[in-house]
Short mmCIF file of C-alpha atoms and ligand atoms in Angstrom, two decimals:
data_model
loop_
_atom_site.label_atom_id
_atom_site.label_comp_id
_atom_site.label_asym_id
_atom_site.label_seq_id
_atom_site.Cartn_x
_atom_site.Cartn_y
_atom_site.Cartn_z
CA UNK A 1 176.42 72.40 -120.32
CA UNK A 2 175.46 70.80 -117.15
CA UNK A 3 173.82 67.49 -116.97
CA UNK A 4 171.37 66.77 -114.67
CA UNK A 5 169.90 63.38 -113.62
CA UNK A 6 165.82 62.82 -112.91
CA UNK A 7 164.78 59.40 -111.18
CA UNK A 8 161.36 59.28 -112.55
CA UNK A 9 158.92 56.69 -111.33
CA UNK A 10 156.60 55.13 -113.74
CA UNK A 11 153.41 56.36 -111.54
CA UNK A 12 154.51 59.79 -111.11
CA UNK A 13 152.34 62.74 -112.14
CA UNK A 14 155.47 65.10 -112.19
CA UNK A 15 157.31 64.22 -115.00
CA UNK A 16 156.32 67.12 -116.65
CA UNK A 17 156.94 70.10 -114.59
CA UNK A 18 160.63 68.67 -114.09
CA UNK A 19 161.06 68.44 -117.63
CA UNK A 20 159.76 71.95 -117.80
CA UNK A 21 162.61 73.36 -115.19
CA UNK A 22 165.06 71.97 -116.80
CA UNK A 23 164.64 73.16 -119.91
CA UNK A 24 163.93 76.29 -118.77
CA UNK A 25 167.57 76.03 -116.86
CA UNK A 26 168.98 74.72 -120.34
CA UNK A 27 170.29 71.66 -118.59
CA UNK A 28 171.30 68.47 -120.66
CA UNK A 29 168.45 66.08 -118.90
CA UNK A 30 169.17 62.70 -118.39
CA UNK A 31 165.82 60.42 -117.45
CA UNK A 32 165.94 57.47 -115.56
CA UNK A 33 163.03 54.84 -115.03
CA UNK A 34 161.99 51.54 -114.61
CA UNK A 35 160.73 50.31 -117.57
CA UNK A 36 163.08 50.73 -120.87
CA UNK A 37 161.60 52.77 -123.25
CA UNK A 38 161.19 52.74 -126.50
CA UNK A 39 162.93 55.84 -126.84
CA UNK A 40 165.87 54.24 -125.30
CA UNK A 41 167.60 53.06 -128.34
CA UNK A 42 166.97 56.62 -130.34
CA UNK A 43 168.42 58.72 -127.53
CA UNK A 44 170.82 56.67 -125.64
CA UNK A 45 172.58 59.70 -124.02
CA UNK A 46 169.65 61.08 -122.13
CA UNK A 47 167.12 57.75 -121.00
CA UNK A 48 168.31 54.57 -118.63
CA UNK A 49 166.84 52.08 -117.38
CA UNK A 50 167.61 51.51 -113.73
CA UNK A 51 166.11 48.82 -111.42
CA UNK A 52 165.10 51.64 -108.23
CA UNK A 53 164.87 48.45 -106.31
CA UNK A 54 168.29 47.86 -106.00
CA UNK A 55 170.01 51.52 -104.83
CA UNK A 56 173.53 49.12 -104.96
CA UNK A 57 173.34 48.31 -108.79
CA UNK A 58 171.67 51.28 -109.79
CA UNK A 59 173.95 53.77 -108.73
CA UNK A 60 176.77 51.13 -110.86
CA UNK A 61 174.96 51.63 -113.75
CA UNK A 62 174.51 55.14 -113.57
CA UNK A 63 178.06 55.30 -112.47
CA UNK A 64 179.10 53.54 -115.31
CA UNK A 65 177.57 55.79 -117.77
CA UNK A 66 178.77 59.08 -116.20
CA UNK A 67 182.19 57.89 -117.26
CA UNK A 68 181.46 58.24 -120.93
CA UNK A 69 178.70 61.23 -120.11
CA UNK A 70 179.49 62.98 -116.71
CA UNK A 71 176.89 63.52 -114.44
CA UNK A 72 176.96 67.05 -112.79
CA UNK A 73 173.26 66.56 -110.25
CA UNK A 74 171.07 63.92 -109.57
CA UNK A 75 167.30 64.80 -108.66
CA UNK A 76 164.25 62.29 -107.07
CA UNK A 77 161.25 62.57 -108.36
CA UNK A 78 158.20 61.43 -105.45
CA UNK A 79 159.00 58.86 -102.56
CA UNK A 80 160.05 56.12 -104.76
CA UNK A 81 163.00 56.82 -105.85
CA UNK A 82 164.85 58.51 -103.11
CA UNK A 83 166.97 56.34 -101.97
CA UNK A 84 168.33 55.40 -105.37
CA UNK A 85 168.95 59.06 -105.52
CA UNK A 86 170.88 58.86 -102.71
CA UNK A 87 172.75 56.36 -103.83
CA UNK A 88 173.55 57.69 -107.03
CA UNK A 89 174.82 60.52 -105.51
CA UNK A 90 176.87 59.12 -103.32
CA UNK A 91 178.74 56.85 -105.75
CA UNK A 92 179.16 60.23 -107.94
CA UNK A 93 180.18 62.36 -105.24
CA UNK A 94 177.34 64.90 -105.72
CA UNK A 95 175.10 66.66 -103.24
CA UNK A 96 172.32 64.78 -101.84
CA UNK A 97 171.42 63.10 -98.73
CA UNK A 98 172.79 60.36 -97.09
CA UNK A 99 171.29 56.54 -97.97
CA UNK A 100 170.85 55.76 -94.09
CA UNK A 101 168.47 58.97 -93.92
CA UNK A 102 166.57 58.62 -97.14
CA UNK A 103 165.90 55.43 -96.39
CA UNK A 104 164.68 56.15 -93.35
CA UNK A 105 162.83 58.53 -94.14
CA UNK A 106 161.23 56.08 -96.56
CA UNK A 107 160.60 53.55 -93.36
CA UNK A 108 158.11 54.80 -90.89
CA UNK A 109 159.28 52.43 -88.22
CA UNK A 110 162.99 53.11 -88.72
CA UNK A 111 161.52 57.01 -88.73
CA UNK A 112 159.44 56.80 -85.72
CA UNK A 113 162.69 55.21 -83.84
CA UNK A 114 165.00 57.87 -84.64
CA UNK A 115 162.59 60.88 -83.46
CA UNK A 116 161.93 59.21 -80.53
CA UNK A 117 165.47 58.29 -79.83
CA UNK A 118 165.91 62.52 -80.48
CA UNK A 119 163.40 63.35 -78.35
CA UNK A 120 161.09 64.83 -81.09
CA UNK A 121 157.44 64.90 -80.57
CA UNK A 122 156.10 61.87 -82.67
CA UNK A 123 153.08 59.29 -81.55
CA UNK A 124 154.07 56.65 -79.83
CA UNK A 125 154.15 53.58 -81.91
CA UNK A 126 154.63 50.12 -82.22
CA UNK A 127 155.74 47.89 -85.38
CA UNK A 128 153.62 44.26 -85.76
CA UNK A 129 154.73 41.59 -87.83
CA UNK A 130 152.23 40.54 -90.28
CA UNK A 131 152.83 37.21 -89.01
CA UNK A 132 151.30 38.04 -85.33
CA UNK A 133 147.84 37.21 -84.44
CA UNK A 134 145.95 41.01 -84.63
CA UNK A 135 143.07 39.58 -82.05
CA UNK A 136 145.91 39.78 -79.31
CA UNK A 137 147.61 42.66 -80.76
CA UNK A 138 144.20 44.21 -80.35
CA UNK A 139 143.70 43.50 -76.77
CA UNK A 140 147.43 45.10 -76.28
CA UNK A 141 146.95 48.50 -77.70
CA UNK A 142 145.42 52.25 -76.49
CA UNK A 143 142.64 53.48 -78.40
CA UNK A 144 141.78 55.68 -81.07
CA UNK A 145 144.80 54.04 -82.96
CA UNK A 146 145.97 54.38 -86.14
CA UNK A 147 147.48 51.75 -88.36
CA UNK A 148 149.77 52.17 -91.72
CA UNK A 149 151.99 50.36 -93.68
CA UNK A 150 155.54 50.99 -93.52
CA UNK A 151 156.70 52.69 -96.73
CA UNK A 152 153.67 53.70 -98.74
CA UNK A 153 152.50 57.01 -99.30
CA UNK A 154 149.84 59.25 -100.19
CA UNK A 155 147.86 57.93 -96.99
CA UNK A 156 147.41 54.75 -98.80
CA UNK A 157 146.38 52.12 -96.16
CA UNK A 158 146.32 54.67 -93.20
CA UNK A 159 143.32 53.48 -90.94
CA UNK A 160 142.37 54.98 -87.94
CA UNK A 161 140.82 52.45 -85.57
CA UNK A 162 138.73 52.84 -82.10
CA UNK A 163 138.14 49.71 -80.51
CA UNK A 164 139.49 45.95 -81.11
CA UNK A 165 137.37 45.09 -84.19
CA UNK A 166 138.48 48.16 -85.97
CA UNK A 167 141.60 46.97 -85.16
CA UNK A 168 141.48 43.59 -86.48
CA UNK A 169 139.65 44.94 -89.52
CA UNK A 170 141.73 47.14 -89.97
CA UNK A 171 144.94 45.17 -89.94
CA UNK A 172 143.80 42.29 -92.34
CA UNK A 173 142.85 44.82 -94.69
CA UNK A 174 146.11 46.86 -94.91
CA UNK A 175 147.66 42.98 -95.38
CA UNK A 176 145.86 42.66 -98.00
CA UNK A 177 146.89 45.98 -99.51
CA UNK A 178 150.30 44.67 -99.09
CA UNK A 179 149.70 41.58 -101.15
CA UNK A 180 148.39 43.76 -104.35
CA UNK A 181 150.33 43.28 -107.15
CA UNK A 182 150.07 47.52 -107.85
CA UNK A 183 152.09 47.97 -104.60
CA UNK A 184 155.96 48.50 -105.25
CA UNK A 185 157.10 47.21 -101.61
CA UNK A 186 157.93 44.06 -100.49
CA UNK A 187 160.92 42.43 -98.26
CA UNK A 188 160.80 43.84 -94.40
CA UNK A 189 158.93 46.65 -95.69
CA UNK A 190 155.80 44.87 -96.62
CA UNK A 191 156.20 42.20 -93.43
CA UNK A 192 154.84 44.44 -90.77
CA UNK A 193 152.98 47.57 -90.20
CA UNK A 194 152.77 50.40 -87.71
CA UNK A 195 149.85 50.71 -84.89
CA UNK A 196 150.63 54.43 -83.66
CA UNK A 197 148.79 56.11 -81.07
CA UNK A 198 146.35 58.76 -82.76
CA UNK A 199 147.62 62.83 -82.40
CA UNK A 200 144.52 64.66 -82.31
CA UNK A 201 144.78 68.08 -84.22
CA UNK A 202 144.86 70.46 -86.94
CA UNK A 203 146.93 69.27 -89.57
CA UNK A 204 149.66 71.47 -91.47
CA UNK A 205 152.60 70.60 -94.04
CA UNK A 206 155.69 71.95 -94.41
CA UNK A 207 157.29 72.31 -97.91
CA UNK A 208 161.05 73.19 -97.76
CA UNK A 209 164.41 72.76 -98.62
CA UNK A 210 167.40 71.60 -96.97
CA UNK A 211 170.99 72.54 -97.55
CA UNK A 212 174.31 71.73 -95.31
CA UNK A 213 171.39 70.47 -92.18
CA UNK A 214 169.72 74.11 -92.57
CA UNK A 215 165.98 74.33 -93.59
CA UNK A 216 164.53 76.51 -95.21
CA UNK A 217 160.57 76.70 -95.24
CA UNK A 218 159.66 77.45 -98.80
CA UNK A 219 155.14 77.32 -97.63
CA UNK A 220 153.42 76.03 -94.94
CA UNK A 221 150.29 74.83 -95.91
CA UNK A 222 147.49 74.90 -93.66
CA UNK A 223 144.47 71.65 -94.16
CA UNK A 224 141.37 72.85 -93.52
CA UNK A 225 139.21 69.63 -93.73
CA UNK A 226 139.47 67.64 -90.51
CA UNK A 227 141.34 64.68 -90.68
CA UNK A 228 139.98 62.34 -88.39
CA UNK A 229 139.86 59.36 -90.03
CA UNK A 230 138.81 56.57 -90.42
CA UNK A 231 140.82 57.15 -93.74
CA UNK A 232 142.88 60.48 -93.86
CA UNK A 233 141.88 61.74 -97.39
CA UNK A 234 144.26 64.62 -98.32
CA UNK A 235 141.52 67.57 -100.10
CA UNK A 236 142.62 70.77 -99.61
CA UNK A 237 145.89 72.93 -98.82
CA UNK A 238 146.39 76.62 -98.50
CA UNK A 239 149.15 78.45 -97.85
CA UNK A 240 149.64 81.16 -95.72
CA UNK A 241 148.94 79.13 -92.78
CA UNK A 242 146.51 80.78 -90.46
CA UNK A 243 147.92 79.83 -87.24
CA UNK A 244 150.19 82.02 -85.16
CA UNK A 245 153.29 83.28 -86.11
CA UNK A 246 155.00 81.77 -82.91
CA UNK A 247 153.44 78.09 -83.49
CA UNK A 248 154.45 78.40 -87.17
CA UNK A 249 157.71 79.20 -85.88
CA UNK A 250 157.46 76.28 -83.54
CA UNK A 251 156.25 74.14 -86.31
CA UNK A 252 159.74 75.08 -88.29
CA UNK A 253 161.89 73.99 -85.35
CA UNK A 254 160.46 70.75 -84.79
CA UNK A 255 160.82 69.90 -88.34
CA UNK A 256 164.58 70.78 -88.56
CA UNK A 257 164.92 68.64 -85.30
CA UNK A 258 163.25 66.01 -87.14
CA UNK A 259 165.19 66.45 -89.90
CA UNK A 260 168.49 65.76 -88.58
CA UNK A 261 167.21 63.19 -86.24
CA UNK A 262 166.82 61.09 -89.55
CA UNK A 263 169.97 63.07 -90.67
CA UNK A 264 168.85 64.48 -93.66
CA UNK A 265 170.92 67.38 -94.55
CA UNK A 266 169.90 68.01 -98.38
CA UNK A 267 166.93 68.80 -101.04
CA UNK A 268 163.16 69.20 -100.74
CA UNK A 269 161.19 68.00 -97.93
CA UNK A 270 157.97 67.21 -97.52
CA UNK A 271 156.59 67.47 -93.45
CA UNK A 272 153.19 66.60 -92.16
CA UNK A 273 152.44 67.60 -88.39
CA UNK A 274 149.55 67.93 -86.48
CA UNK A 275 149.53 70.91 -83.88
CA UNK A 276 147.25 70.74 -80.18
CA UNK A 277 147.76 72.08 -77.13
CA UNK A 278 150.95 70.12 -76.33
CA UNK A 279 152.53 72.13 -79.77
CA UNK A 280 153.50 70.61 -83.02
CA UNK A 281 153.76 66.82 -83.70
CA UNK A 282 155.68 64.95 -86.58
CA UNK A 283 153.38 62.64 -88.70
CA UNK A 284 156.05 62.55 -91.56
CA UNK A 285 159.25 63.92 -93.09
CA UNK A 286 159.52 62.65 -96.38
CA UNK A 287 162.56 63.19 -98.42
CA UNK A 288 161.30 65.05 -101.71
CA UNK A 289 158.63 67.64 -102.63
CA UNK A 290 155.18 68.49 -102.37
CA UNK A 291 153.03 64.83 -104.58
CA UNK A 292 150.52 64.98 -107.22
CA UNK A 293 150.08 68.37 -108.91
CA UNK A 294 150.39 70.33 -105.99
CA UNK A 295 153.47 71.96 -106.82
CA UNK A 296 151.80 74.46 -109.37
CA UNK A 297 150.02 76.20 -106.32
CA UNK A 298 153.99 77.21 -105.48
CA UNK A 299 155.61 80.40 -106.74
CA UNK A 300 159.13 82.25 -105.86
CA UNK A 301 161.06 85.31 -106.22
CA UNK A 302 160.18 86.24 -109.65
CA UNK A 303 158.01 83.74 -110.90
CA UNK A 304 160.07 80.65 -109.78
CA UNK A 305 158.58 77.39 -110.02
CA UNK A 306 159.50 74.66 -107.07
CA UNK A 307 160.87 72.35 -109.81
CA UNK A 308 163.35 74.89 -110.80
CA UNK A 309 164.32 75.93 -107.36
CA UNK A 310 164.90 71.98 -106.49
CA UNK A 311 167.23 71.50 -109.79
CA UNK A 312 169.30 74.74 -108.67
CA UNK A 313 169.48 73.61 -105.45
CA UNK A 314 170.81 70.26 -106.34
CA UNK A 315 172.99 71.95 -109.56
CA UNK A 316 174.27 73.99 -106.70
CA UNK A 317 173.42 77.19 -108.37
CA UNK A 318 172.28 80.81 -107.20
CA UNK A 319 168.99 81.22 -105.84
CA UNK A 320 167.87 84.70 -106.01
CA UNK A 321 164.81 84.58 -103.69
CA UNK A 322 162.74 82.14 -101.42
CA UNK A 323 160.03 83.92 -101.46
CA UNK A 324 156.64 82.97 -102.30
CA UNK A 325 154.49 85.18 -104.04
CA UNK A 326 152.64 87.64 -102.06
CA UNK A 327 149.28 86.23 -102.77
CA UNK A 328 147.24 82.88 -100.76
CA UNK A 329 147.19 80.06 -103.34
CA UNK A 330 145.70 76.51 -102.15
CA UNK A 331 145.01 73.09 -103.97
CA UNK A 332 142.44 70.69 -103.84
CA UNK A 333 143.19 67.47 -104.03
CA UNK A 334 139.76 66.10 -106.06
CA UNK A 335 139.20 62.53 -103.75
CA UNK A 336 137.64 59.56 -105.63
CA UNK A 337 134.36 59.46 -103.87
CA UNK A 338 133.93 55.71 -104.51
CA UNK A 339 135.38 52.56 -106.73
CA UNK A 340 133.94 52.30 -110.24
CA UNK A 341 134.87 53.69 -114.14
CA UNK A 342 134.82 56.79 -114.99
CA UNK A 343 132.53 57.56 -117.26
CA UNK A 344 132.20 61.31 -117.26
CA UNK A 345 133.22 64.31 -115.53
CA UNK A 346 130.77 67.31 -115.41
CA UNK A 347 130.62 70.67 -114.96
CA UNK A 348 133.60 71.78 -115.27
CA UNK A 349 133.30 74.94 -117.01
CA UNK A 350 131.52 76.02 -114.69
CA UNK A 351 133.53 75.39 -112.18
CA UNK A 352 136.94 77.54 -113.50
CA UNK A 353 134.18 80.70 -113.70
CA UNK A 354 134.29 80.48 -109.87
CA UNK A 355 136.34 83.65 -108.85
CA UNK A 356 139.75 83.03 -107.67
CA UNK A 357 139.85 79.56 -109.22
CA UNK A 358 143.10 79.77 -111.79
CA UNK A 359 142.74 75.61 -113.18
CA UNK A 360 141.20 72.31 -112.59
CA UNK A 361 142.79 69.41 -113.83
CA UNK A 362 141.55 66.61 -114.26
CA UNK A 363 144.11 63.73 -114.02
CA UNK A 364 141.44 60.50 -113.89
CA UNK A 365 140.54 59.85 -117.99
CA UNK A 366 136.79 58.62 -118.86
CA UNK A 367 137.25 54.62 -118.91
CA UNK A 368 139.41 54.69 -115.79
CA UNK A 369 139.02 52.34 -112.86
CA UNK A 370 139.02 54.33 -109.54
CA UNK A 371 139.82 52.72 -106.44
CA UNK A 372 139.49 54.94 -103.70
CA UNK A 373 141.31 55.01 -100.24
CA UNK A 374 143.00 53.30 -98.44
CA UNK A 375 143.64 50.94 -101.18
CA UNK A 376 143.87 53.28 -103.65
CA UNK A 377 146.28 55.84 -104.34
CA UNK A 378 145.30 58.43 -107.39
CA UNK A 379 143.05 61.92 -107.31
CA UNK A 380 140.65 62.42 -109.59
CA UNK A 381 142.41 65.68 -110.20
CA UNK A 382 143.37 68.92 -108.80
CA UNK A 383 141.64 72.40 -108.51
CA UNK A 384 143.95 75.38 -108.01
CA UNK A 385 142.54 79.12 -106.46
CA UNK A 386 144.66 82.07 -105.96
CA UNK A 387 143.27 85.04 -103.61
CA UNK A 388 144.45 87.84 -101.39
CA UNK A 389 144.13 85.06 -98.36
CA UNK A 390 143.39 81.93 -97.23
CA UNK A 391 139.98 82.28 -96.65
CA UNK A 392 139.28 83.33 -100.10
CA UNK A 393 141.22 80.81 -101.84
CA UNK A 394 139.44 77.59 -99.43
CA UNK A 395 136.18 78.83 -100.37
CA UNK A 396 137.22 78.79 -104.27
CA UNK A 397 138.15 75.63 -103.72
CA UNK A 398 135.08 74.50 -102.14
CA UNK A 399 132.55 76.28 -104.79
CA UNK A 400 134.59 75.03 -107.67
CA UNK A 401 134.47 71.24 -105.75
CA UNK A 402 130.96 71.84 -105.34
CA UNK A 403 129.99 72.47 -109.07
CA UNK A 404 131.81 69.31 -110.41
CA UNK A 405 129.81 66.17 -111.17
CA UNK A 406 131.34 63.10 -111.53
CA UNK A 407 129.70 60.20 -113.23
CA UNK A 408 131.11 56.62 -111.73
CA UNK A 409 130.14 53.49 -113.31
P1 ADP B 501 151.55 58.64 -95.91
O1 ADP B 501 153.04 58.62 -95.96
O2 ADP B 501 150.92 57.53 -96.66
O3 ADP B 501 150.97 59.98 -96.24
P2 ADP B 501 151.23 59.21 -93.09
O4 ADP B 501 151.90 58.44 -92.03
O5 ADP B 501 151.75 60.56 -93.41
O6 ADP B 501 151.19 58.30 -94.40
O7 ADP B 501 149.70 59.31 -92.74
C1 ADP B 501 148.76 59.88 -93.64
C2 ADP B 501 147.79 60.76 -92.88
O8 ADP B 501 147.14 59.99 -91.85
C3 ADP B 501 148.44 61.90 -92.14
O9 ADP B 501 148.60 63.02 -92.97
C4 ADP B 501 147.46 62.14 -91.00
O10 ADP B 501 146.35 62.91 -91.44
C5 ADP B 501 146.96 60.76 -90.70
N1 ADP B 501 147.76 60.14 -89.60
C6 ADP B 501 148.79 59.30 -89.75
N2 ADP B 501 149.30 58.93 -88.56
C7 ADP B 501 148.56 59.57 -87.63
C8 ADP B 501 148.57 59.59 -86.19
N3 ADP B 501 149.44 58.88 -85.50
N4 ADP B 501 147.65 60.37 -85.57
C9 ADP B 501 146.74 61.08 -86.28
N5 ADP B 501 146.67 61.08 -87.61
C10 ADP B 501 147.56 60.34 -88.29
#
């Protein structure tokens, strides 16, 4: 039986639908977080503790248990704990990217540097210690801006900013982000941040897999809602994308070149670009699939699920088909409209009787605190639609969105 490896962060919300494919694969899973668990003593073979801080001692421990239980794949689950993955599988041997790329596809700086030094179409950008004075900065920079931390995700601290004030507002405020205890980075990563010109533009993402450099698009998801900031609150994605078939081609190639300008070569990616006049522009490649729920909007060949597909892929198994289903299928992303408890959430019901809508989940639980963006990070929950197209499915969306109250303390 093959054994297969997951790197599961502790604030993931996809534990389950990996769990899920690899059962369904009949793999012997072996779990790896943060925190031990309780569980750890009763099923030694199949949960570690690793420290995903520290890729190095990680991968020794993991290494060091393969001897006794051989390790066959070795799968990241969300941005955190890619570059342990890589690690891992490079002390094993097994097929994953290399550390240099995950990591910097995990660094937006390092990331910005390497498209530009491959002549990819990025923003131009410019990394600021937090140590510099921001009312000089300020006077420095081209307007609209945006400014970002360098390895969170989720848009979490992504401010757009249009004069000097903003600016300065805007950086002590994405400092102070950095300082929260709920924020896993620190070191160089959580001494500067990013001040990147602003791309104006429809924004699309690009969900697909890498293997041996090649990419293969598995959806590109088209974002209806205009993302102009002053936060960039992800809501809703639909895939087929409605733009051309040439730009979507276009859109494809300037991925790949982005790809193996960070020199990625293997698993799931996750791209965001924004497309104008001048064609496609990379905002991000990130290193593993599709966040949050989102995933469940995805379908292939016969009823595939992209959990499975990644576990093949990194199992090095047969995958029959690429294909996504036939149908349009989009997400929304419920936003947390502002900070409080939860208290209640309404109207639900009524909301799944919309046509086309196939499940809402609601991830937030009554007591909650919310924080929403850019400090915060979490949805309130996720609303799924399924249609002949795209149109259909956003409008789903929208009516179910509509119908929910939420009650916020
Ligand atoms: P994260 O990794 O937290 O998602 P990103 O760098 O991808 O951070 O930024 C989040 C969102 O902010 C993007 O999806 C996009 O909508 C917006 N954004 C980020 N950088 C720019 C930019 N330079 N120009 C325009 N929009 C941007």
């Amino acid at each position: 039986m093959a054994r297969l490896l997951l790197l599961l962060p502790t604030t993931t919300y996809r534990t389950q639908a990996f769990v899920d494919a690899a059962t369904k694969l009949g793999v012997d899973l072996v779990c790896a977080s943060e925190r031990p668990s309780t569980l750890e003593a009763s099923a030694p073979g199949n949960l570690i503790t690793l420290d995903f801080a520290d890729p190095a001692g990680a991968a020794e421990t993991v290494a060091r248990f393969a001897g006794r239980r051989p390790i066959d794949a070795v799968v990241a689950v969300d941005d955190l704990t890619t570059v342990v993955a890589a690690a891992v599988a490079g002390r094993l041997g097994l097929r994953a990217n290399p550390v240099a790329a995950a990591s910097a596809a995990r660094n937006k700086d390092e990331m910005r540097r390497r498209l530009q030094a491959a002549g990819v179409p990025a923003p131009r950008f410019r990394r600021v210690a937090l140590t510099e004075n921001p009312t000089r900065v300020a006077r420095e920079v081209a307007y609209p801006c945006v400014l970002k931390p360098l390895a969170l995700s989720a848009s979490r601290g992504v401010i757009r900013a249009d004069d000097p004030d903003a600016f300065v507002a805007a950086f002590r405020r994405i400092a102070a982000i950095l300082a929260r205890d709920d924020v896993a980075v620190s070191g160089d990563l959580a001494a500067a941040l990013l001040v990147e010109e602003f791309v104006p533009g429809r924004e699309v993402a690009l969900e697909g897999l890498l293997t041996a450099g090649g990419l293969q698009t598995l959806a590109l998801f088209d974002k209806p809602d205009p993302l102009d900031g002053p936060f960039f609150e992800e809501t809703i994605y639909v895939t087929p994308s409605r733009l051309r078939a040439e730009t979507q081609a276009r859109i494809a190639e300037v991925t790949l070149r982005a790809c193996a300008a960070l020199g990625l070569t293997e698993g799931p990616i996750h791209a965001e670009l924004r497309v104008n006049d001048a064609g496609p522009w990379v905002i991000e490649v990130a290193a593993r699939s599709i966040g949050g729920l989102c995933s469940r909007t995805l379908r292939f060949g016969t009823g595939m699920t992209l959990e499975e597909l990644i576990l093949r892929h990194a199992l090095g198994w047969k995958i029959d088909s690429f294909d996504r289903e036939r149908r349009a299928a989009g997400v929304m992303m419920i936003p947390i409209p502002r900070a409080g408890r939860l208290v209640a959430v309404r109207g639900q019901n009524a909301a799944e009787a919309v046509a086309g809508v196939e499940e809402i989940a609601i991830t937030a639980h009554a007591g909650q605190d919310l924080l929403p963006l850019p400090e915060g990070w979490q949805y309130l929950g996720f609303i799924f639609a399924r249609g002949e197209g795209p149109e259909e499915v956003e409008q789903a969306l929208r009516s179910a969105h509509a119908r929910l109250a939420f009650e916020i303390a």
